[in-house]
Amino acid sequence: MSEIKVTVWNEYRHEKQNEHVAGIYPEGIHNAIAQHLAKQDGLQVRTATLDEPDHGLTDEVLRDTDVLTWWGHLAHGEVRDDIVEKVRRRVLEGMGLIVLHSGHGSKIFERLLGTQTGALKWRDDGEKERLWVIEHGHPIADGLGEYIEIPKEEMYGERFEIPAPDELVFISWFEGGEVFRSGCTYRRGKGKLFYFRPGHETFPIYHQPEILQVIANAVRWAAPVQGAQACYGRVAPIESVRP
Ligand code: ZN
């Protein structure tokens, strides 16, 4: 089997602007994720960030990407519309997309899901989160226990303004009482999309083994398959059609 080519994209602003975040992710969130993925068999990993030319997502990089992971927060508005459109087209052609944490507010998430605001409740008090596995046979949950516990996280609460997911893999409970649909799958065209909630930048979420494991599982799940041939537009009949 050929290797899955993964591009780990990060806005990479908090780590440059906030000493506390830089202490947790000295090389950026993207490198914390990429270094874990690079250790997995069959994955070929590169990173890309907002401030690189074309946000690091040139036509060549996008053509050469099977699965793109996306972390953004402060600068969703700075992501160029033409790049977002290219990413959207690649997903429809079959590229996998994994949207992490505050990526729910990104242009690409909104365009692919048809949401306008990605609205939700939040509270940044560092409370306990328990992510319950709902679909225990799903490949994204492979190797996990009944739940994942994160000692301190930002809370995201329902109502989360998304279309009903194709599959709900995780539901979160928070210490403060709220719940949230934390692991949601969608199909768009030939592509697969997974939204995974944890990952607030002020906590070491992408150093937690189960979280990295879910991301690695999701990369494998979202990798393109060849699929069947499709045909569009007016076509001649296969059998002769009698008037
Ligand atoms: Zn956050």
Tab-separated table of C-alpha atoms and ligand atoms in Angstrom:
chain	number	residue	atom	x	y	z
A	1	MET	CA	0.000	0.000	0.000
A	2	SER	CA	1.345	3.448	-0.848
A	3	GLU	CA	2.020	5.931	1.923
A	4	ILE	CA	-0.642	8.414	3.038
A	5	LYS	CA	0.630	11.955	2.466
A	6	VAL	CA	-0.438	14.213	5.311
A	7	THR	CA	-0.162	18.002	5.491
A	8	VAL	CA	-0.533	19.423	9.013
A	9	TRP	CA	-1.699	23.036	8.696
A	10	ASN	CA	-1.545	25.557	11.529
A	11	GLU	CA	-2.280	29.249	11.726
A	12	TYR	CA	0.788	29.456	14.037
A	13	ARG	CA	0.015	32.806	15.687
A	14	HIS	CA	-0.710	32.048	19.368
A	15	GLU	CA	2.671	30.304	19.700
A	16	LYS	CA	4.436	33.447	18.400
A	17	GLN	CA	2.392	35.917	20.445
A	18	ASN	CA	1.921	34.222	23.802
A	19	GLU	CA	4.802	33.009	25.967
A	20	HIS	CA	2.648	30.496	27.813
A	21	VAL	CA	1.529	28.866	24.560
A	22	ALA	CA	5.098	28.957	23.214
A	23	GLY	CA	6.177	27.113	26.373
A	24	ILE	CA	3.749	24.284	25.620
A	25	TYR	CA	4.446	24.213	21.877
A	26	PRO	CA	7.963	25.614	21.307
A	27	GLU	CA	7.882	24.453	17.680
A	28	GLY	CA	4.184	25.154	17.172
A	29	ILE	CA	1.062	23.012	17.421
A	30	HIS	CA	1.676	21.773	13.872
A	31	ASN	CA	5.011	20.233	14.808
A	32	ALA	CA	3.601	18.559	17.925
A	33	ILE	CA	1.005	16.832	15.730
A	34	ALA	CA	3.339	16.213	12.784
A	35	GLN	CA	6.060	14.649	14.927
A	36	HIS	CA	3.604	12.110	16.274
A	37	LEU	CA	2.154	11.301	12.847
A	38	ALA	CA	5.637	10.946	11.345
A	39	LYS	CA	6.333	8.091	13.775
A	40	GLN	CA	3.386	6.071	12.411
A	41	ASP	CA	3.895	3.430	9.740
A	42	GLY	CA	2.739	4.416	6.293
A	43	LEU	CA	2.365	8.152	6.867
A	44	GLN	CA	4.449	10.768	5.067
A	45	VAL	CA	4.080	14.099	6.851
A	46	ARG	CA	4.742	17.763	6.072
A	47	THR	CA	3.595	20.976	7.751
A	48	ALA	CA	2.241	24.253	6.370
A	49	THR	CA	1.436	27.539	8.120
A	50	LEU	CA	-0.584	30.672	7.424
A	51	ASP	CA	2.342	33.073	6.963
A	52	GLU	CA	4.121	30.977	4.335
A	53	PRO	CA	3.516	31.971	0.682
A	54	ASP	CA	0.046	30.704	-0.301
A	55	HIS	CA	-0.281	29.673	3.393
A	56	GLY	CA	2.025	26.759	2.522
A	57	LEU	CA	-0.821	25.305	0.454
A	58	THR	CA	0.450	25.729	-3.093
A	59	ASP	CA	-1.218	23.838	-5.928
A	60	GLU	CA	1.690	21.407	-5.838
A	61	VAL	CA	1.317	20.753	-2.075
A	62	LEU	CA	-2.462	20.327	-2.337
A	63	ARG	CA	-2.115	17.917	-5.273
A	64	ASP	CA	0.366	15.951	-3.198
A	65	THR	CA	-1.817	15.830	-0.031
A	66	ASP	CA	-4.091	12.893	0.799
A	67	VAL	CA	-5.197	14.232	4.176
A	68	LEU	CA	-5.038	17.827	5.457
A	69	THR	CA	-5.362	18.661	9.160
A	70	TRP	CA	-6.434	22.212	10.082
A	71	TRP	CA	-5.855	24.240	13.267
A	72	GLY	CA	-6.876	27.915	13.191
A	73	HIS	CA	-8.354	30.461	15.608
A	74	LEU	CA	-7.203	34.093	15.562
A	75	ALA	CA	-6.841	34.590	11.851
A	76	HIS	CA	-9.614	32.718	10.047
A	77	GLY	CA	-10.315	35.936	8.113
A	78	GLU	CA	-6.728	36.117	6.810
A	79	VAL	CA	-6.988	32.814	4.976
A	80	ARG	CA	-7.286	33.698	1.284
A	81	ASP	CA	-10.586	32.809	-0.349
A	82	ASP	CA	-8.893	31.386	-3.446
A	83	ILE	CA	-6.887	28.954	-1.287
A	84	VAL	CA	-10.024	27.953	0.627
A	85	GLU	CA	-11.725	27.230	-2.699
A	86	LYS	CA	-8.791	25.065	-3.808
A	87	VAL	CA	-8.935	23.102	-0.551
A	88	ARG	CA	-12.698	22.683	-0.948
A	89	ARG	CA	-12.264	21.320	-4.489
A	90	ARG	CA	-9.580	18.895	-3.338
A	91	VAL	CA	-11.929	17.576	-0.633
A	92	LEU	CA	-14.674	17.048	-3.221
A	93	GLU	CA	-12.108	15.135	-5.317
A	94	GLY	CA	-11.340	12.879	-2.368
A	95	MET	CA	-8.773	14.557	-0.075
A	96	GLY	CA	-9.473	13.943	3.628
A	97	LEU	CA	-9.864	16.960	5.956
A	98	ILE	CA	-9.511	16.902	9.734
A	99	VAL	CA	-10.660	20.104	11.391
A	100	LEU	CA	-9.379	20.577	14.925
A	101	HIS	CA	-10.796	22.559	17.860
A	102	SER	CA	-11.412	26.229	16.929
A	103	GLY	CA	-11.204	25.280	13.261
A	104	HIS	CA	-15.004	25.117	13.525
A	105	GLY	CA	-14.912	28.846	12.721
A	106	SER	CA	-12.664	28.486	9.663
A	107	LYS	CA	-13.778	29.379	6.161
A	108	ILE	CA	-13.151	25.867	4.903
A	109	PHE	CA	-15.354	24.301	7.616
A	110	GLU	CA	-18.123	26.794	6.964
A	111	ARG	CA	-17.955	26.334	3.180
A	112	LEU	CA	-17.974	22.566	3.264
A	113	LEU	CA	-20.715	22.258	5.880
A	114	GLY	CA	-22.836	25.209	4.805
A	115	THR	CA	-22.697	26.753	8.272
A	116	GLN	CA	-22.612	30.504	8.662
A	117	THR	CA	-21.180	31.028	12.105
A	118	GLY	CA	-19.903	27.757	13.600
A	119	ALA	CA	-21.575	29.122	16.725
A	120	LEU	CA	-21.250	27.374	20.085
A	121	LYS	CA	-20.977	28.089	23.820
A	122	TRP	CA	-17.518	28.347	25.384
A	123	ARG	CA	-15.738	28.999	28.682
A	124	ASP	CA	-11.992	29.106	29.078
A	125	ASP	CA	-11.706	28.081	32.759
A	126	GLY	CA	-9.584	24.943	32.432
A	127	GLU	CA	-12.104	22.305	33.464
A	128	LYS	CA	-12.207	18.541	33.156
A	129	GLU	CA	-13.494	17.111	29.872
A	130	ARG	CA	-14.558	13.517	29.347
A	131	LEU	CA	-14.942	12.448	25.709
A	132	TRP	CA	-17.215	9.417	25.535
A	133	VAL	CA	-16.784	7.063	22.594
A	134	ILE	CA	-20.235	6.656	21.047
A	135	GLU	CA	-19.302	4.463	18.052
A	136	HIS	CA	-16.991	1.895	19.595
A	137	GLY	CA	-16.501	0.047	16.285
A	138	HIS	CA	-15.513	3.157	14.345
A	139	PRO	CA	-11.937	3.187	12.950
A	140	ILE	CA	-11.387	6.667	14.450
A	141	ALA	CA	-11.921	5.207	17.945
A	142	ASP	CA	-9.627	2.249	17.345
A	143	GLY	CA	-7.577	1.294	20.409
A	144	LEU	CA	-9.326	3.643	22.849
A	145	GLY	CA	-11.035	2.826	26.124
A	146	GLU	CA	-14.615	3.772	26.903
A	147	TYR	CA	-13.681	7.443	27.140
A	148	ILE	CA	-10.789	9.899	27.038
A	149	GLU	CA	-10.315	12.198	29.997
A	150	ILE	CA	-8.596	15.567	29.611
A	151	PRO	CA	-7.719	17.116	33.005
A	152	LYS	CA	-7.974	20.770	31.909
A	153	GLU	CA	-9.623	22.064	28.778
A	154	GLU	CA	-11.643	24.921	27.383
A	155	MET	CA	-15.368	24.084	27.396
A	156	TYR	CA	-17.363	24.015	24.160
A	157	GLY	CA	-21.102	23.516	24.721
A	158	GLU	CA	-24.235	22.817	22.684
A	159	ARG	CA	-25.910	24.137	20.783
A	160	PHE	CA	-23.124	23.666	18.222
A	161	GLU	CA	-24.338	25.144	14.944
A	162	ILE	CA	-23.517	22.302	12.555
A	163	PRO	CA	-25.597	20.086	10.304
A	164	ALA	CA	-26.313	16.685	11.891
A	165	PRO	CA	-23.122	14.651	11.400
A	166	ASP	CA	-23.115	11.454	9.321
A	167	GLU	CA	-21.565	9.720	12.343
A	168	LEU	CA	-21.093	10.971	15.877
A	169	VAL	CA	-17.979	9.276	17.235
A	170	PHE	CA	-17.510	11.274	20.476
A	171	ILE	CA	-19.677	13.262	22.856
A	172	SER	CA	-17.979	15.406	25.513
A	173	TRP	CA	-19.096	16.047	29.039
A	174	PHE	CA	-17.608	19.023	30.887
A	175	GLU	CA	-17.131	19.564	34.577
A	176	GLY	CA	-19.357	22.651	34.420
A	177	GLY	CA	-22.299	20.614	33.145
A	178	GLU	CA	-22.381	21.138	29.372
A	179	VAL	CA	-22.167	18.521	26.627
A	180	PHE	CA	-20.823	18.779	23.071
A	181	ARG	CA	-20.638	16.746	19.855
A	182	SER	CA	-16.851	16.426	19.827
A	183	GLY	CA	-16.158	13.941	17.051
A	184	CYS	CA	-18.251	14.360	13.911
A	185	THR	CA	-17.809	12.793	10.471
A	186	TYR	CA	-19.144	14.064	7.158
A	187	ARG	CA	-18.753	13.150	3.508
A	188	ARG	CA	-18.551	15.845	0.887
A	189	GLY	CA	-18.142	14.668	-2.709
A	190	LYS	CA	-15.527	11.885	-2.610
A	191	GLY	CA	-13.875	13.400	0.472
A	192	LYS	CA	-14.226	12.631	4.155
A	193	LEU	CA	-14.224	15.271	6.883
A	194	PHE	CA	-13.728	14.751	10.600
A	195	TYR	CA	-14.215	17.458	13.214
A	196	PHE	CA	-12.381	16.779	16.492
A	197	ARG	CA	-12.983	19.224	19.327
A	198	PRO	CA	-10.063	19.132	21.810
A	199	GLY	CA	-7.042	21.355	21.306
A	200	HIS	CA	-7.206	24.696	23.120
A	201	GLU	CA	-3.771	26.272	22.773
A	202	THR	CA	-3.176	27.072	26.464
A	203	PHE	CA	-3.328	23.401	27.515
A	204	PRO	CA	-0.976	20.598	26.389
A	205	ILE	CA	-3.726	18.716	24.529
A	206	TYR	CA	-1.580	17.711	21.555
A	207	HIS	CA	0.906	16.061	23.896
A	208	GLN	CA	-1.756	13.692	25.258
A	209	PRO	CA	-1.293	10.214	23.733
A	210	GLU	CA	-5.005	9.362	23.235
A	211	ILE	CA	-5.648	12.666	21.445
A	212	LEU	CA	-2.727	12.066	19.080
A	213	GLN	CA	-3.951	8.514	18.576
A	214	VAL	CA	-7.389	9.766	17.504
A	215	ILE	CA	-5.780	12.161	15.020
A	216	ALA	CA	-3.632	9.333	13.581
A	217	ASN	CA	-6.704	7.082	13.362
A	218	ALA	CA	-8.651	9.875	11.667
A	219	VAL	CA	-5.876	10.379	9.100
A	220	ARG	CA	-6.107	6.721	8.092
A	221	TRP	CA	-9.917	6.833	8.029
A	222	ALA	CA	-9.968	10.020	5.897
A	223	ALA	CA	-7.360	8.871	3.375
A	224	PRO	CA	-8.745	8.800	-0.163
A	225	VAL	CA	-9.935	5.603	-1.801
A	226	GLN	CA	-9.939	5.186	-5.553
A	227	GLY	CA	-13.730	4.919	-5.669
A	228	ALA	CA	-15.946	4.271	-8.634
A	229	GLN	CA	-16.103	6.176	-11.880
A	230	ALA	CA	-18.772	8.866	-12.065
A	231	CYS	CA	-20.348	10.370	-15.159
A	232	TYR	CA	-22.348	13.615	-15.409
A	233	GLY	CA	-24.483	15.386	-17.971
A	234	ARG	CA	-26.504	14.079	-20.915
A	235	VAL	CA	-25.527	10.554	-21.920
A	236	ALA	CA	-26.556	8.054	-24.574
A	237	PRO	CA	-28.675	5.181	-23.215
A	238	ILE	CA	-26.928	1.907	-22.403
A	239	GLU	CA	-29.840	-0.159	-23.798
A	240	SER	CA	-31.815	0.953	-26.827
A	241	VAL	CA	-34.794	2.968	-25.684
A	242	ARG	CA	-38.055	2.334	-27.528
A	243	PRO	CA	-40.329	5.337	-27.874
B	1	ZN	ZN	-9.777	27.315	22.146
